[in-house]
Amino acid sequence: MSEQAEKLAAVRAACESCQRCALGATRTNLVFGTGSPDARLMFVGEAPGEREDATGIPFVGAAGQLLDRYLFAVGIPRDDVYIANILKCRPPRNRDPLPEEEDACIEHLRAQVRIIRPKLLVCLGRISAQRLIKPDFRITREHGVWFSRGAFEMCAVYHPSALLRDPSKREDMLEDMRAIAEKYRALN
Ligand code: URA
């Protein structure tokens, strides 16, 4: 196991018993994150849904399958990136995360980012972008725009669930994902 994989496993082990917020009592599985421990590209969604809670793996439900299609379309293997969420436990009935849940959970994500040290961090949807990029982030206006954050660059794209609800956004998503893939390949 690489040093990064070992460090991530230690953070994960600490997370497994986390009861920092009330969601610790209702989760079926912790949804820590998956992918390459030294990924240069990291995606951060909002919170696990039903399938994710059942499996412990992020983005495996309908939204995740759509994300997989975009990754495939732009030639980014899912195994090469790292995928996590703002919250590691599922909110009841998939409601939006509460600010106190985000506050309780964000240190786990920060630890993941410190270990993985991605060059590009892509927020999936408004909730992630408002937490990680800026509180007044407007997804319709600012999706695909890059923000420099010291060691890495960040942008946000539409959440795949939003694309399931409103297919008219899919063209924009493809354009953003193509730009992300181009930037990713330019790192190599
Ligand atoms: N939506 C998210 O934001 N994250 C998941 O893991 C699944 C659906």
PDB file of C-alpha atoms and ligand atoms in Angstrom:
ATOM      1  CA  MET A   1       0.000   0.000   0.000  1.00  0.00           C
ATOM      2  CA  SER A   2       1.332   3.467  -0.885  1.00  0.00           C
ATOM      3  CA  GLU A   3       1.883   6.030   1.853  1.00  0.00           C
ATOM      4  CA  GLN A   4      -1.134   8.014   0.638  1.00  0.00           C
ATOM      5  CA  ALA A   5      -3.342   4.912   0.608  1.00  0.00           C
ATOM      6  CA  GLU A   6      -2.252   4.118   4.159  1.00  0.00           C
ATOM      7  CA  LYS A   7      -2.990   7.644   5.366  1.00  0.00           C
ATOM      8  CA  LEU A   8      -6.414   7.596   3.692  1.00  0.00           C
ATOM      9  CA  ALA A   9      -7.181   4.227   5.275  1.00  0.00           C
ATOM     10  CA  ALA A  10      -6.361   5.702   8.699  1.00  0.00           C
ATOM     11  CA  VAL A  11      -8.705   8.671   8.135  1.00  0.00           C
ATOM     12  CA  ARG A  12     -11.374   6.284   6.914  1.00  0.00           C
ATOM     13  CA  ALA A  13     -10.995   4.095  10.010  1.00  0.00           C
ATOM     14  CA  ALA A  14     -11.477   7.159  12.222  1.00  0.00           C
ATOM     15  CA  CYS A  15     -14.552   8.142  10.179  1.00  0.00           C
ATOM     16  CA  GLU A  16     -16.167   4.724  10.563  1.00  0.00           C
ATOM     17  CA  SER A  17     -17.062   5.458  14.169  1.00  0.00           C
ATOM     18  CA  CYS A  18     -17.866   9.163  13.625  1.00  0.00           C
ATOM     19  CA  GLN A  19     -20.858  10.444  15.596  1.00  0.00           C
ATOM     20  CA  ARG A  20     -20.113  14.152  15.201  1.00  0.00           C
ATOM     21  CA  CYS A  21     -23.635  14.775  13.925  1.00  0.00           C
ATOM     22  CA  ALA A  22     -27.002  13.006  14.138  1.00  0.00           C
ATOM     23  CA  LEU A  23     -26.527  11.277  10.747  1.00  0.00           C
ATOM     24  CA  GLY A  24     -24.046   8.928  12.385  1.00  0.00           C
ATOM     25  CA  ALA A  25     -26.971   7.201  14.075  1.00  0.00           C
ATOM     26  CA  THR A  26     -29.033   6.679  10.894  1.00  0.00           C
ATOM     27  CA  ARG A  27     -26.420   5.672   8.291  1.00  0.00           C
ATOM     28  CA  THR A  28     -26.316   2.124   6.946  1.00  0.00           C
ATOM     29  CA  ASN A  29     -22.781   2.641   5.657  1.00  0.00           C
ATOM     30  CA  LEU A  30     -20.249   5.404   5.801  1.00  0.00           C
ATOM     31  CA  VAL A  31     -19.615   6.691   2.268  1.00  0.00           C
ATOM     32  CA  PHE A  32     -16.014   7.770   2.641  1.00  0.00           C
ATOM     33  CA  GLY A  33     -14.838   8.141  -0.959  1.00  0.00           C
ATOM     34  CA  THR A  34     -13.378   6.023  -3.730  1.00  0.00           C
ATOM     35  CA  GLY A  35     -10.677   6.220  -6.337  1.00  0.00           C
ATOM     36  CA  SER A  36      -6.985   6.771  -6.675  1.00  0.00           C
ATOM     37  CA  PRO A  37      -5.242   7.948  -3.454  1.00  0.00           C
ATOM     38  CA  ASP A  38      -2.930  10.108  -5.584  1.00  0.00           C
ATOM     39  CA  ALA A  39      -5.528  11.368  -8.040  1.00  0.00           C
ATOM     40  CA  ARG A  40      -4.771  14.666  -9.691  1.00  0.00           C
ATOM     41  CA  LEU A  41      -8.475  15.230 -10.286  1.00  0.00           C
ATOM     42  CA  MET A  42     -11.010  15.031  -7.484  1.00  0.00           C
ATOM     43  CA  PHE A  43     -14.805  15.358  -7.621  1.00  0.00           C
ATOM     44  CA  VAL A  44     -16.816  16.383  -4.567  1.00  0.00           C
ATOM     45  CA  GLY A  45     -20.582  15.903  -4.470  1.00  0.00           C
ATOM     46  CA  GLU A  46     -23.115  16.718  -1.835  1.00  0.00           C
ATOM     47  CA  ALA A  47     -24.114  13.697   0.239  1.00  0.00           C
ATOM     48  CA  PRO A  48     -24.817   9.989  -0.218  1.00  0.00           C
ATOM     49  CA  GLY A  49     -28.217   8.923  -1.514  1.00  0.00           C
ATOM     50  CA  GLU A  50     -30.039   5.642  -0.978  1.00  0.00           C
ATOM     51  CA  ARG A  51     -27.791   3.446  -3.180  1.00  0.00           C
ATOM     52  CA  GLU A  52     -24.664   5.016  -1.788  1.00  0.00           C
ATOM     53  CA  ASP A  53     -25.864   4.464   1.792  1.00  0.00           C
ATOM     54  CA  ALA A  54     -26.625   0.830   0.923  1.00  0.00           C
ATOM     55  CA  THR A  55     -23.257   0.167  -0.733  1.00  0.00           C
ATOM     56  CA  GLY A  56     -20.835   2.573   0.969  1.00  0.00           C
ATOM     57  CA  ILE A  57     -19.673   3.826  -2.455  1.00  0.00           C
ATOM     58  CA  PRO A  58     -20.256   7.394  -3.727  1.00  0.00           C
ATOM     59  CA  PHE A  59     -22.156   8.072  -6.944  1.00  0.00           C
ATOM     60  CA  VAL A  60     -23.438   4.586  -7.761  1.00  0.00           C
ATOM     61  CA  GLY A  61     -27.170   5.421  -8.095  1.00  0.00           C
ATOM     62  CA  ALA A  62     -28.873   7.025 -11.098  1.00  0.00           C
ATOM     63  CA  ALA A  63     -26.905  10.286 -10.721  1.00  0.00           C
ATOM     64  CA  GLY A  64     -23.659   8.344 -10.412  1.00  0.00           C
ATOM     65  CA  GLN A  65     -24.394   6.356 -13.544  1.00  0.00           C
ATOM     66  CA  LEU A  66     -24.915   9.607 -15.418  1.00  0.00           C
ATOM     67  CA  LEU A  67     -21.618  10.940 -14.030  1.00  0.00           C
ATOM     68  CA  ASP A  68     -19.939   7.743 -15.277  1.00  0.00           C
ATOM     69  CA  ARG A  69     -21.302   8.429 -18.762  1.00  0.00           C
ATOM     70  CA  TYR A  70     -19.788  11.908 -18.803  1.00  0.00           C
ATOM     71  CA  LEU A  71     -16.436  10.602 -17.550  1.00  0.00           C
ATOM     72  CA  PHE A  72     -16.484   7.966 -20.287  1.00  0.00           C
ATOM     73  CA  ALA A  73     -17.548  10.504 -22.939  1.00  0.00           C
ATOM     74  CA  VAL A  74     -14.554  12.754 -22.179  1.00  0.00           C
ATOM     75  CA  GLY A  75     -12.085   9.887 -21.722  1.00  0.00           C
ATOM     76  CA  ILE A  76     -11.410  10.085 -17.990  1.00  0.00           C
ATOM     77  CA  PRO A  77     -11.285   6.621 -16.338  1.00  0.00           C
ATOM     78  CA  ARG A  78     -13.264   6.700 -13.064  1.00  0.00           C
ATOM     79  CA  ASP A  79     -10.465   4.746 -11.346  1.00  0.00           C
ATOM     80  CA  ASP A  80      -7.975   7.547 -12.088  1.00  0.00           C
ATOM     81  CA  VAL A  81      -9.897  10.179 -10.133  1.00  0.00           C
ATOM     82  CA  TYR A  82     -11.077  10.396  -6.537  1.00  0.00           C
ATOM     83  CA  ILE A  83     -14.763  10.906  -5.732  1.00  0.00           C
ATOM     84  CA  ALA A  84     -16.088  12.019  -2.349  1.00  0.00           C
ATOM     85  CA  ASN A  85     -18.889  14.087  -0.862  1.00  0.00           C
ATOM     86  CA  ILE A  86     -19.264  16.992   1.552  1.00  0.00           C
ATOM     87  CA  LEU A  87     -21.209  14.650   3.869  1.00  0.00           C
ATOM     88  CA  LYS A  88     -20.135  11.064   4.476  1.00  0.00           C
ATOM     89  CA  CYS A  89     -23.563   9.922   5.706  1.00  0.00           C
ATOM     90  CA  ARG A  90     -26.949  10.010   4.023  1.00  0.00           C
ATOM     91  CA  PRO A  91     -29.416  12.699   5.131  1.00  0.00           C
ATOM     92  CA  PRO A  92     -32.927  11.283   5.661  1.00  0.00           C
ATOM     93  CA  ARG A  93     -34.990  11.217   2.448  1.00  0.00           C
ATOM     94  CA  ASN A  94     -32.057  12.856   0.622  1.00  0.00           C
ATOM     95  CA  ARG A  95     -32.825  16.304   2.029  1.00  0.00           C
ATOM     96  CA  ASP A  96     -30.169  19.015   1.653  1.00  0.00           C
ATOM     97  CA  PRO A  97     -27.344  18.844   4.201  1.00  0.00           C
ATOM     98  CA  LEU A  98     -27.843  21.082   7.248  1.00  0.00           C
ATOM     99  CA  PRO A  99     -25.109  23.665   7.917  1.00  0.00           C
ATOM    100  CA  GLU A 100     -24.248  21.957  11.211  1.00  0.00           C
ATOM    101  CA  GLU A 101     -23.864  18.603   9.414  1.00  0.00           C
ATOM    102  CA  GLU A 102     -21.499  20.205   6.893  1.00  0.00           C
ATOM    103  CA  ASP A 103     -19.549  21.850   9.724  1.00  0.00           C
ATOM    104  CA  ALA A 104     -19.275  18.532  11.545  1.00  0.00           C
ATOM    105  CA  CYS A 105     -18.153  16.613   8.442  1.00  0.00           C
ATOM    106  CA  ILE A 106     -15.941  19.047   6.548  1.00  0.00           C
ATOM    107  CA  GLU A 107     -12.779  18.159   8.462  1.00  0.00           C
ATOM    108  CA  HIS A 108     -12.954  14.611   7.053  1.00  0.00           C
ATOM    109  CA  LEU A 109     -12.990  16.023   3.516  1.00  0.00           C
ATOM    110  CA  ARG A 110     -10.158  18.438   4.321  1.00  0.00           C
ATOM    111  CA  ALA A 111      -8.085  15.505   5.559  1.00  0.00           C
ATOM    112  CA  GLN A 112      -8.783  13.632   2.309  1.00  0.00           C
ATOM    113  CA  VAL A 113      -7.739  16.643   0.207  1.00  0.00           C
ATOM    114  CA  ARG A 114      -4.553  17.138   2.265  1.00  0.00           C
ATOM    115  CA  ILE A 115      -3.549  13.517   1.644  1.00  0.00           C
ATOM    116  CA  ILE A 116      -4.569  13.219  -2.029  1.00  0.00           C
ATOM    117  CA  ARG A 117      -3.328  16.710  -2.978  1.00  0.00           C
ATOM    118  CA  PRO A 118      -5.310  16.936  -6.238  1.00  0.00           C
ATOM    119  CA  LYS A 119      -4.373  19.557  -8.820  1.00  0.00           C
ATOM    120  CA  LEU A 120      -7.990  20.015  -9.927  1.00  0.00           C
ATOM    121  CA  LEU A 121     -11.020  19.842  -7.665  1.00  0.00           C
ATOM    122  CA  VAL A 122     -14.459  19.789  -9.281  1.00  0.00           C
ATOM    123  CA  CYS A 123     -17.577  20.475  -7.205  1.00  0.00           C
ATOM    124  CA  LEU A 124     -20.621  18.531  -8.319  1.00  0.00           C
ATOM    125  CA  GLY A 125     -23.516  20.919  -7.846  1.00  0.00           C
ATOM    126  CA  ARG A 126     -24.400  24.065  -5.957  1.00  0.00           C
ATOM    127  CA  ILE A 127     -24.183  22.728  -2.413  1.00  0.00           C
ATOM    128  CA  SER A 128     -20.614  21.560  -2.843  1.00  0.00           C
ATOM    129  CA  ALA A 129     -19.633  24.754  -4.714  1.00  0.00           C
ATOM    130  CA  GLN A 130     -21.160  27.016  -2.071  1.00  0.00           C
ATOM    131  CA  ARG A 131     -19.275  25.169   0.647  1.00  0.00           C
ATOM    132  CA  LEU A 132     -15.922  24.810  -1.133  1.00  0.00           C
ATOM    133  CA  ILE A 133     -15.662  27.733  -3.567  1.00  0.00           C
ATOM    134  CA  LYS A 134     -17.755  30.574  -2.105  1.00  0.00           C
ATOM    135  CA  PRO A 135     -21.032  30.901  -0.205  1.00  0.00           C
ATOM    136  CA  ASP A 136     -22.734  32.956  -2.926  1.00  0.00           C
ATOM    137  CA  PHE A 137     -21.748  30.639  -5.798  1.00  0.00           C
ATOM    138  CA  ARG A 138     -24.361  30.709  -8.589  1.00  0.00           C
ATOM    139  CA  ILE A 139     -24.250  27.414 -10.471  1.00  0.00           C
ATOM    140  CA  THR A 140     -26.214  28.583 -13.533  1.00  0.00           C
ATOM    141  CA  ARG A 141     -23.893  31.547 -13.996  1.00  0.00           C
ATOM    142  CA  GLU A 142     -20.563  30.198 -12.780  1.00  0.00           C
ATOM    143  CA  HIS A 143     -20.441  26.507 -13.771  1.00  0.00           C
ATOM    144  CA  GLY A 144     -17.233  25.741 -15.627  1.00  0.00           C
ATOM    145  CA  VAL A 145     -15.419  28.839 -14.291  1.00  0.00           C
ATOM    146  CA  TRP A 146     -12.011  28.099 -12.689  1.00  0.00           C
ATOM    147  CA  PHE A 147     -10.965  29.527  -9.339  1.00  0.00           C
ATOM    148  CA  SER A 148      -7.356  29.390  -8.179  1.00  0.00           C
ATOM    149  CA  ARG A 149      -6.803  28.101  -4.635  1.00  0.00           C
ATOM    150  CA  GLY A 150      -3.058  28.035  -4.032  1.00  0.00           C
ATOM    151  CA  ALA A 151      -1.956  24.484  -4.734  1.00  0.00           C
ATOM    152  CA  PHE A 152      -4.986  23.628  -6.869  1.00  0.00           C
ATOM    153  CA  GLU A 153      -7.716  24.976  -9.104  1.00  0.00           C
ATOM    154  CA  MET A 154     -11.411  24.489  -8.532  1.00  0.00           C
ATOM    155  CA  CYS A 155     -14.537  24.688 -10.606  1.00  0.00           C
ATOM    156  CA  ALA A 156     -18.128  23.481 -10.325  1.00  0.00           C
ATOM    157  CA  VAL A 157     -20.398  21.706 -12.762  1.00  0.00           C
ATOM    158  CA  TYR A 158     -24.083  20.873 -12.539  1.00  0.00           C
ATOM    159  CA  HIS A 159     -24.955  18.055 -10.182  1.00  0.00           C
ATOM    160  CA  PRO A 160     -25.864  14.951 -12.232  1.00  0.00           C
ATOM    161  CA  SER A 161     -29.227  14.820 -10.376  1.00  0.00           C
ATOM    162  CA  ALA A 162     -30.020  18.271 -11.773  1.00  0.00           C
ATOM    163  CA  LEU A 163     -29.294  16.911 -15.265  1.00  0.00           C
ATOM    164  CA  LEU A 164     -31.695  14.030 -14.663  1.00  0.00           C
ATOM    165  CA  ARG A 165     -34.404  16.543 -13.736  1.00  0.00           C
ATOM    166  CA  ASP A 166     -33.544  19.032 -16.505  1.00  0.00           C
ATOM    167  CA  PRO A 167     -31.925  17.490 -19.605  1.00  0.00           C
ATOM    168  CA  SER A 168     -31.603  20.952 -21.215  1.00  0.00           C
ATOM    169  CA  LYS A 169     -28.503  21.461 -19.015  1.00  0.00           C
ATOM    170  CA  ARG A 170     -26.702  18.448 -20.469  1.00  0.00           C
ATOM    171  CA  GLU A 171     -25.082  20.354 -23.334  1.00  0.00           C
ATOM    172  CA  ASP A 172     -23.442  22.756 -20.846  1.00  0.00           C
ATOM    173  CA  MET A 173     -22.321  19.798 -18.732  1.00  0.00           C
ATOM    174  CA  LEU A 174     -20.643  18.120 -21.697  1.00  0.00           C
ATOM    175  CA  GLU A 175     -18.835  21.331 -22.578  1.00  0.00           C
ATOM    176  CA  ASP A 176     -17.643  21.761 -18.957  1.00  0.00           C
ATOM    177  CA  MET A 177     -16.530  18.137 -18.699  1.00  0.00           C
ATOM    178  CA  ARG A 178     -14.616  18.427 -21.985  1.00  0.00           C
ATOM    179  CA  ALA A 179     -12.790  21.490 -20.628  1.00  0.00           C
ATOM    180  CA  ILE A 180     -12.011  19.634 -17.378  1.00  0.00           C
ATOM    181  CA  ALA A 181     -10.647  16.668 -19.338  1.00  0.00           C
ATOM    182  CA  GLU A 182      -8.473  18.978 -21.440  1.00  0.00           C
ATOM    183  CA  LYS A 183      -7.039  20.649 -18.326  1.00  0.00           C
ATOM    184  CA  TYR A 184      -6.531  17.244 -16.718  1.00  0.00           C
ATOM    185  CA  ARG A 185      -4.638  15.875 -19.710  1.00  0.00           C
ATOM    186  CA  ALA A 186      -2.511  19.026 -19.857  1.00  0.00           C
ATOM    187  CA  LEU A 187      -1.223  18.162 -16.338  1.00  0.00           C
ATOM    188  CA  ASN A 188       0.393  14.990 -17.677  1.00  0.00           C
TER     189      ASN A 188
HETATM  190  N1  URA B   1     -25.392  12.598  -4.956  1.00  0.00           N
HETATM  191  C1  URA B   1     -24.292  13.070  -4.323  1.00  0.00           C
HETATM  192  O1  URA B   1     -24.124  14.268  -4.163  1.00  0.00           O
HETATM  193  N2  URA B   1     -23.398  12.178  -3.902  1.00  0.00           N
HETATM  194  C2  URA B   1     -23.518  10.870  -4.076  1.00  0.00           C
HETATM  195  O2  URA B   1     -22.626  10.130  -3.662  1.00  0.00           O
HETATM  196  C3  URA B   1     -24.675  10.409  -4.735  1.00  0.00           C
HETATM  197  C4  URA B   1     -25.603  11.289  -5.172  1.00  0.00           C
END
